[in-house]
CSV table of C-alpha atoms in Angstrom, one decimal:
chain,number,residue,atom,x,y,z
V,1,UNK,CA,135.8,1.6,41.5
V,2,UNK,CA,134.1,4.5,43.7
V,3,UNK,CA,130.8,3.7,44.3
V,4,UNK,CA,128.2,7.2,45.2
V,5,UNK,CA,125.1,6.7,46.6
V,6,UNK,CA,122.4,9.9,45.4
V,7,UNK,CA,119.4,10.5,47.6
V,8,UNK,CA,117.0,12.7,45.2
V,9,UNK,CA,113.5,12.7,44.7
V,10,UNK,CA,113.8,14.4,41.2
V,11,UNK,CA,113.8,11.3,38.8
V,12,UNK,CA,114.5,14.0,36.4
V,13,UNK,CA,117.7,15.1,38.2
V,14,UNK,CA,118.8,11.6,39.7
V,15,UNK,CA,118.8,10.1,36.3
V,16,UNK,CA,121.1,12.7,34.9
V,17,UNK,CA,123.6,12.6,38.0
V,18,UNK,CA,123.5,8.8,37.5
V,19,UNK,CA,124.2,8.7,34.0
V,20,UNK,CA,127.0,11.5,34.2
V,21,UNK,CA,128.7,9.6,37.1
V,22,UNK,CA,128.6,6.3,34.9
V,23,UNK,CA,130.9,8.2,32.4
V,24,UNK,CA,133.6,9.3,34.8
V,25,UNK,CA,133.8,5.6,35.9
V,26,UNK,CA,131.6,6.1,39.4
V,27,UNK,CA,129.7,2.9,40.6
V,28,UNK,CA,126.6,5.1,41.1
V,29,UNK,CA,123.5,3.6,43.1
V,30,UNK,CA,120.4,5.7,43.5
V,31,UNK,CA,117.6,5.6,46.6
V,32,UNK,CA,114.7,3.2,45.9
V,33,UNK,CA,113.1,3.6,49.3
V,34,UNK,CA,112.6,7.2,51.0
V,35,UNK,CA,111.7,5.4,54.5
V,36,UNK,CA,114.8,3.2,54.9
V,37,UNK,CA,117.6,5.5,53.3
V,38,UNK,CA,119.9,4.2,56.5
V,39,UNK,CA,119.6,0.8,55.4
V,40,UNK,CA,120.2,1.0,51.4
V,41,UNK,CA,123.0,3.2,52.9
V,42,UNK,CA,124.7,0.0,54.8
V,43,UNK,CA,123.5,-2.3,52.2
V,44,UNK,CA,125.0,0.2,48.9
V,45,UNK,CA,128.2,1.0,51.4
V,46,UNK,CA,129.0,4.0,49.2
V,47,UNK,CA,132.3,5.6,48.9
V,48,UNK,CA,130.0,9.3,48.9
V,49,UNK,CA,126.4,10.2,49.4
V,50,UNK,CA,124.8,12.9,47.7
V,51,UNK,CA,121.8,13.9,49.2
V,52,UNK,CA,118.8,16.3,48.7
V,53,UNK,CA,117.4,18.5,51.7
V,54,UNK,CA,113.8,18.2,50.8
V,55,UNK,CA,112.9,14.8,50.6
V,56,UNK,CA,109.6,12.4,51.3
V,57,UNK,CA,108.6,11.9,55.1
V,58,UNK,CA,112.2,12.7,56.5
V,59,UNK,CA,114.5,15.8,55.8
V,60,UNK,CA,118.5,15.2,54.0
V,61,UNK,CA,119.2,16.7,57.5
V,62,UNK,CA,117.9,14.1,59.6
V,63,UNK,CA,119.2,11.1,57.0
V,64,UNK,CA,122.4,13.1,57.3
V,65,UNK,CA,122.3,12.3,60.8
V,66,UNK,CA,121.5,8.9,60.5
V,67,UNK,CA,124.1,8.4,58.1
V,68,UNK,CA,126.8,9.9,60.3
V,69,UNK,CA,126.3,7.8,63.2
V,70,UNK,CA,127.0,4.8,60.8
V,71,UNK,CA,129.8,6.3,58.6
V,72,UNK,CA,132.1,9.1,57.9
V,73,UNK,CA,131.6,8.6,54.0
V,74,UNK,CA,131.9,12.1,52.6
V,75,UNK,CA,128.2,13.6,51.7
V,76,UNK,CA,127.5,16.6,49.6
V,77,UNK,CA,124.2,18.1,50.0
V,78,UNK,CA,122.6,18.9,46.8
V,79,UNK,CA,119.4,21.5,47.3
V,80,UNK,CA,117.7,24.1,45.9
V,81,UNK,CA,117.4,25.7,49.0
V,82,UNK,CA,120.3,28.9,48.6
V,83,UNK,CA,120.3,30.1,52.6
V,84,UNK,CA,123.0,30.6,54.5
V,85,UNK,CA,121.3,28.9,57.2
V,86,UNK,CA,120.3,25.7,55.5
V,87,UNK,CA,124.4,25.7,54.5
V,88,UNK,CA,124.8,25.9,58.1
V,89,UNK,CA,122.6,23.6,58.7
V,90,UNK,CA,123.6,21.1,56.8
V,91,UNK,CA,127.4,21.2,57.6
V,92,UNK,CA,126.4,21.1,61.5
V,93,UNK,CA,124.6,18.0,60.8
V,94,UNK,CA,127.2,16.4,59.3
V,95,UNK,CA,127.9,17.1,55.6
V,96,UNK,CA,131.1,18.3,54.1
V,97,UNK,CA,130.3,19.9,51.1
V,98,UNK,CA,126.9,22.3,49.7
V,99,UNK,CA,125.6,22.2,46.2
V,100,UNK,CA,123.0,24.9,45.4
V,101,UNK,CA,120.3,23.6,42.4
V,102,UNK,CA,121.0,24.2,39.2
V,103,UNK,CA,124.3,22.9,39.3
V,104,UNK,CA,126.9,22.3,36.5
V,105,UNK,CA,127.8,18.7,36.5
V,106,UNK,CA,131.3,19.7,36.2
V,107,UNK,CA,131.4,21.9,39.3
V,108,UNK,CA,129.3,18.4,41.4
V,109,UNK,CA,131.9,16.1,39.7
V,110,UNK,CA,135.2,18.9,41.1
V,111,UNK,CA,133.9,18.5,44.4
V,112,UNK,CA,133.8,14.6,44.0
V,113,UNK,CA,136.8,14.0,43.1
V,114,UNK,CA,138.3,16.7,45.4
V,115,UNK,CA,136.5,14.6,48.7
V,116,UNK,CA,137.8,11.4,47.1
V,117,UNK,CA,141.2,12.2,46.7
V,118,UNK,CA,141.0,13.8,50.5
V,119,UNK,CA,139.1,10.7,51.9
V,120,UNK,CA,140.5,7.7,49.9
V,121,UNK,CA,143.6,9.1,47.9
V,122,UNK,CA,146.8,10.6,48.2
V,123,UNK,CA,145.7,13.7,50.1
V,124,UNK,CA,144.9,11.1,53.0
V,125,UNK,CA,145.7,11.2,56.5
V,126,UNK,CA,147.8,8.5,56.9
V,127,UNK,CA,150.2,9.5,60.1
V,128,UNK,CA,148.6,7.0,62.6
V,129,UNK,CA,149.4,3.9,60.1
V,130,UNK,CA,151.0,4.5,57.0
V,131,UNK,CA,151.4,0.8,56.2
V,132,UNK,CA,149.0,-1.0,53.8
V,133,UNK,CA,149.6,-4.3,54.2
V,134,UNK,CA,147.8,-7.3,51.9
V,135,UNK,CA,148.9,-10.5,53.0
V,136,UNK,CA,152.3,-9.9,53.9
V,137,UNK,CA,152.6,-7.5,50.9
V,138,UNK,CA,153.2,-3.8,52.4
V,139,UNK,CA,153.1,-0.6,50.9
V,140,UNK,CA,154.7,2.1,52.8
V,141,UNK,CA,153.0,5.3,51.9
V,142,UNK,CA,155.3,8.1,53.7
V,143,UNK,CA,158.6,6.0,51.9
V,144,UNK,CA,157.2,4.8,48.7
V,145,UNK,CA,158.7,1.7,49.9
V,146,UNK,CA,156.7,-2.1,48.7
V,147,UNK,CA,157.8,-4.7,50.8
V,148,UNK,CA,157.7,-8.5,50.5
V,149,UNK,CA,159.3,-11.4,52.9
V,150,UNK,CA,162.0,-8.8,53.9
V,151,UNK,CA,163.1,-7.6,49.8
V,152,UNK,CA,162.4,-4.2,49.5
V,153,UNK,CA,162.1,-1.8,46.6
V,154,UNK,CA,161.3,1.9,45.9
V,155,UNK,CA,158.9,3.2,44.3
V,156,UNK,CA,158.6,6.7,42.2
V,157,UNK,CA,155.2,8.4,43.2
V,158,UNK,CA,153.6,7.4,40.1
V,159,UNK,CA,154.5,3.9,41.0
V,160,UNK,CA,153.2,4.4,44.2
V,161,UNK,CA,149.7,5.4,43.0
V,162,UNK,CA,149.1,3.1,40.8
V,163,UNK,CA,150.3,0.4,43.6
V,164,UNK,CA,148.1,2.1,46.2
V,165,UNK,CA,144.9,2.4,43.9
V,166,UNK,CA,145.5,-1.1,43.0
V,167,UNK,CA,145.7,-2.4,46.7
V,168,UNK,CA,143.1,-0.8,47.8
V,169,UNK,CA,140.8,-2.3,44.9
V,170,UNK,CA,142.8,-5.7,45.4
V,171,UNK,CA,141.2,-8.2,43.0
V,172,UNK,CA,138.9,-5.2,40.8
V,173,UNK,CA,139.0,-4.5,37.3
V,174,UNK,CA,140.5,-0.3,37.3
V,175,UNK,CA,140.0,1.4,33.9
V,176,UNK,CA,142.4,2.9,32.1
V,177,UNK,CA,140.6,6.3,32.5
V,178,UNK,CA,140.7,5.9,36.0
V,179,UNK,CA,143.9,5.4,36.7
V,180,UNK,CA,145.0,8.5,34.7
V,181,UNK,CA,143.1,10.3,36.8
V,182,UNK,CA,145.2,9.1,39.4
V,183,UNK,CA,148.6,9.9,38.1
V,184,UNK,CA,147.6,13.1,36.8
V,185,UNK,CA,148.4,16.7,38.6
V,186,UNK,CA,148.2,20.0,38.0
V,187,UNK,CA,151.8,20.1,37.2
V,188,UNK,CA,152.6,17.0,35.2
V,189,UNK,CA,150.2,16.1,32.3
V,190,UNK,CA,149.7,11.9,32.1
V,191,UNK,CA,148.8,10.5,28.7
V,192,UNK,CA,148.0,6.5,28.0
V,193,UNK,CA,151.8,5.8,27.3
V,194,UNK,CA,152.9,7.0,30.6
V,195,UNK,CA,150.7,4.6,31.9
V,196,UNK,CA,151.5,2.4,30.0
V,197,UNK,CA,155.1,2.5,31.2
V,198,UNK,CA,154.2,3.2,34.9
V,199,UNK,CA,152.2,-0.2,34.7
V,200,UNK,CA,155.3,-2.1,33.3
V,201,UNK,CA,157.7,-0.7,35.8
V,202,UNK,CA,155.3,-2.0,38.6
V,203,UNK,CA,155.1,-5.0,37.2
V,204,UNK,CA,158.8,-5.6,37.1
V,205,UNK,CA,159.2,-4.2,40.4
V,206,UNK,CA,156.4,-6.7,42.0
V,207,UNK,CA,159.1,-9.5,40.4
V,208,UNK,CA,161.6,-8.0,42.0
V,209,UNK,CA,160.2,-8.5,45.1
V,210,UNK,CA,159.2,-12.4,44.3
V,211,UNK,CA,155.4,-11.7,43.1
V,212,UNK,CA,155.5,-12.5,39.3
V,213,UNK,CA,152.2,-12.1,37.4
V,214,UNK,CA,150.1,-10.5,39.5
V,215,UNK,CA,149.4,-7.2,37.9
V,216,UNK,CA,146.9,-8.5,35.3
V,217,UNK,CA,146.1,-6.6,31.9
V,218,UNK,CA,142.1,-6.9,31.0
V,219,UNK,CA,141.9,-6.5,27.3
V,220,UNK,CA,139.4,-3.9,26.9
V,221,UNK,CA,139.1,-3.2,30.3
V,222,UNK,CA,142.1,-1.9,32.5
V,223,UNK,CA,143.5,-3.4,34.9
V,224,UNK,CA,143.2,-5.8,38.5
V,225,UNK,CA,145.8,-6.5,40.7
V,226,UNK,CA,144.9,-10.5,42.1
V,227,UNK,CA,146.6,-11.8,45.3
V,228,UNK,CA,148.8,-14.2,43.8
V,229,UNK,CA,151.7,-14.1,46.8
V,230,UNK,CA,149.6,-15.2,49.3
V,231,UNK,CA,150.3,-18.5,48.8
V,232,UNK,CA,153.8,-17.6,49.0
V,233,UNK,CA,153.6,-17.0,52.6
């Protein structure tokens, strides 16, 4: 699960970001204390900040700053401020993306998911190391190809995302609703059977390779991959 961390001083507006976050399956943690947003920052370790310009004591520009030397977690400025300048401002400190105030949820939760899928998912860089490896288990993700002790197998791309979402949330409960909104694109609609299926062709796949019972169904829930083949090293 993504976690976002928003830095706003607007109860008002926080609450309603929080709560709309929490329906689209975000982890969503909200600032407590405006003089030590660098350190909730490392303690929360968010996936994406979204932070206000006009804050108490401090600017978003300078906790923009701060938060750049630790991380290059995508932020999104959020601000009533509608200048060109503070725009500019804002990117040259640092951010990636500019919300102007009042916002449609819809168009905040777009750019979301459009600097997750560029940071974390498919739409990733991953020419310097295109192996995920988790205890010996390897997911090629320029081939497709999930390695284990030597047996390979292929994967078809849905396959793949499901397999690389899982990995990289080794061990986590994934919702159902999630994980459709991996496999969907703007070409092939996904419904809950295709899931359904694409789950159950991993899972034989995985026992193909040697690691039975690892792809675990949570009644209710979704899903959680668990490192079972460890202990087959």
């Amino acid at each position: 699960m993504r976690r976002i961390y928003i830095v706003e001083d607007d109860r008002k507006i926080c609450d309603i970001l929080a709560d709309f976050l929490h329906k689209y399956d975000y982890d969503v943690a909200t600032v407590k204390d405006f003089d030590r947003i660098d350190q909730e920052f490392k303690g929360e370790d968010p996936h994406l900040v979204l932070l206000d310009i006009n804050l108490p004591r401090f600017d978003g520009f300078y906790w923009c700053r701060k938060i750049r030397a630790l991380s290059n977690c995508p932020i999104i400025f959020i601000s009533a401020r509608d200048s060109g300048m503070d725009q500019v401002m804002a990117i040259e400190n640092g951010a990636d993306d500019y919300i102007t105030k009042p916002f449609q949820l819809e168009v905040v939760l777009a750019k979301i998911k459009s600097l997750m899928r560029r940071v974390y998912g498919e739409y990733r860089n991953q020419k310097e190391n295109p192996i995920m490896d988790i205890s010996g288990l390897q997911l090629d993700t320029s081939s497709f190809v999930l390695t284990f002790r030597s047996r390979h197998i292929q994967l078809t791309k849905k396959e793949f995302l499901l397999a690389q979402a899982l990995l990289t949330n080794i061990e986590k409960v994934l919702s159902r609703e999630y994980l459709l909104e991996r496999l969907w694109d703007d070409q092939d609609f996904v419904d809950d059977n295709t899931l359904s299926v694409n789950i159950t062709r991993l899972r034989k796949k995985l026992a193909d390779i040697g690691i039975e019972a690892a792809l675990i169904t949570i009644r209710g829930a979704g899903y959680k991959l668990v490192n079972v083949w460890e202990t087959l090293q």
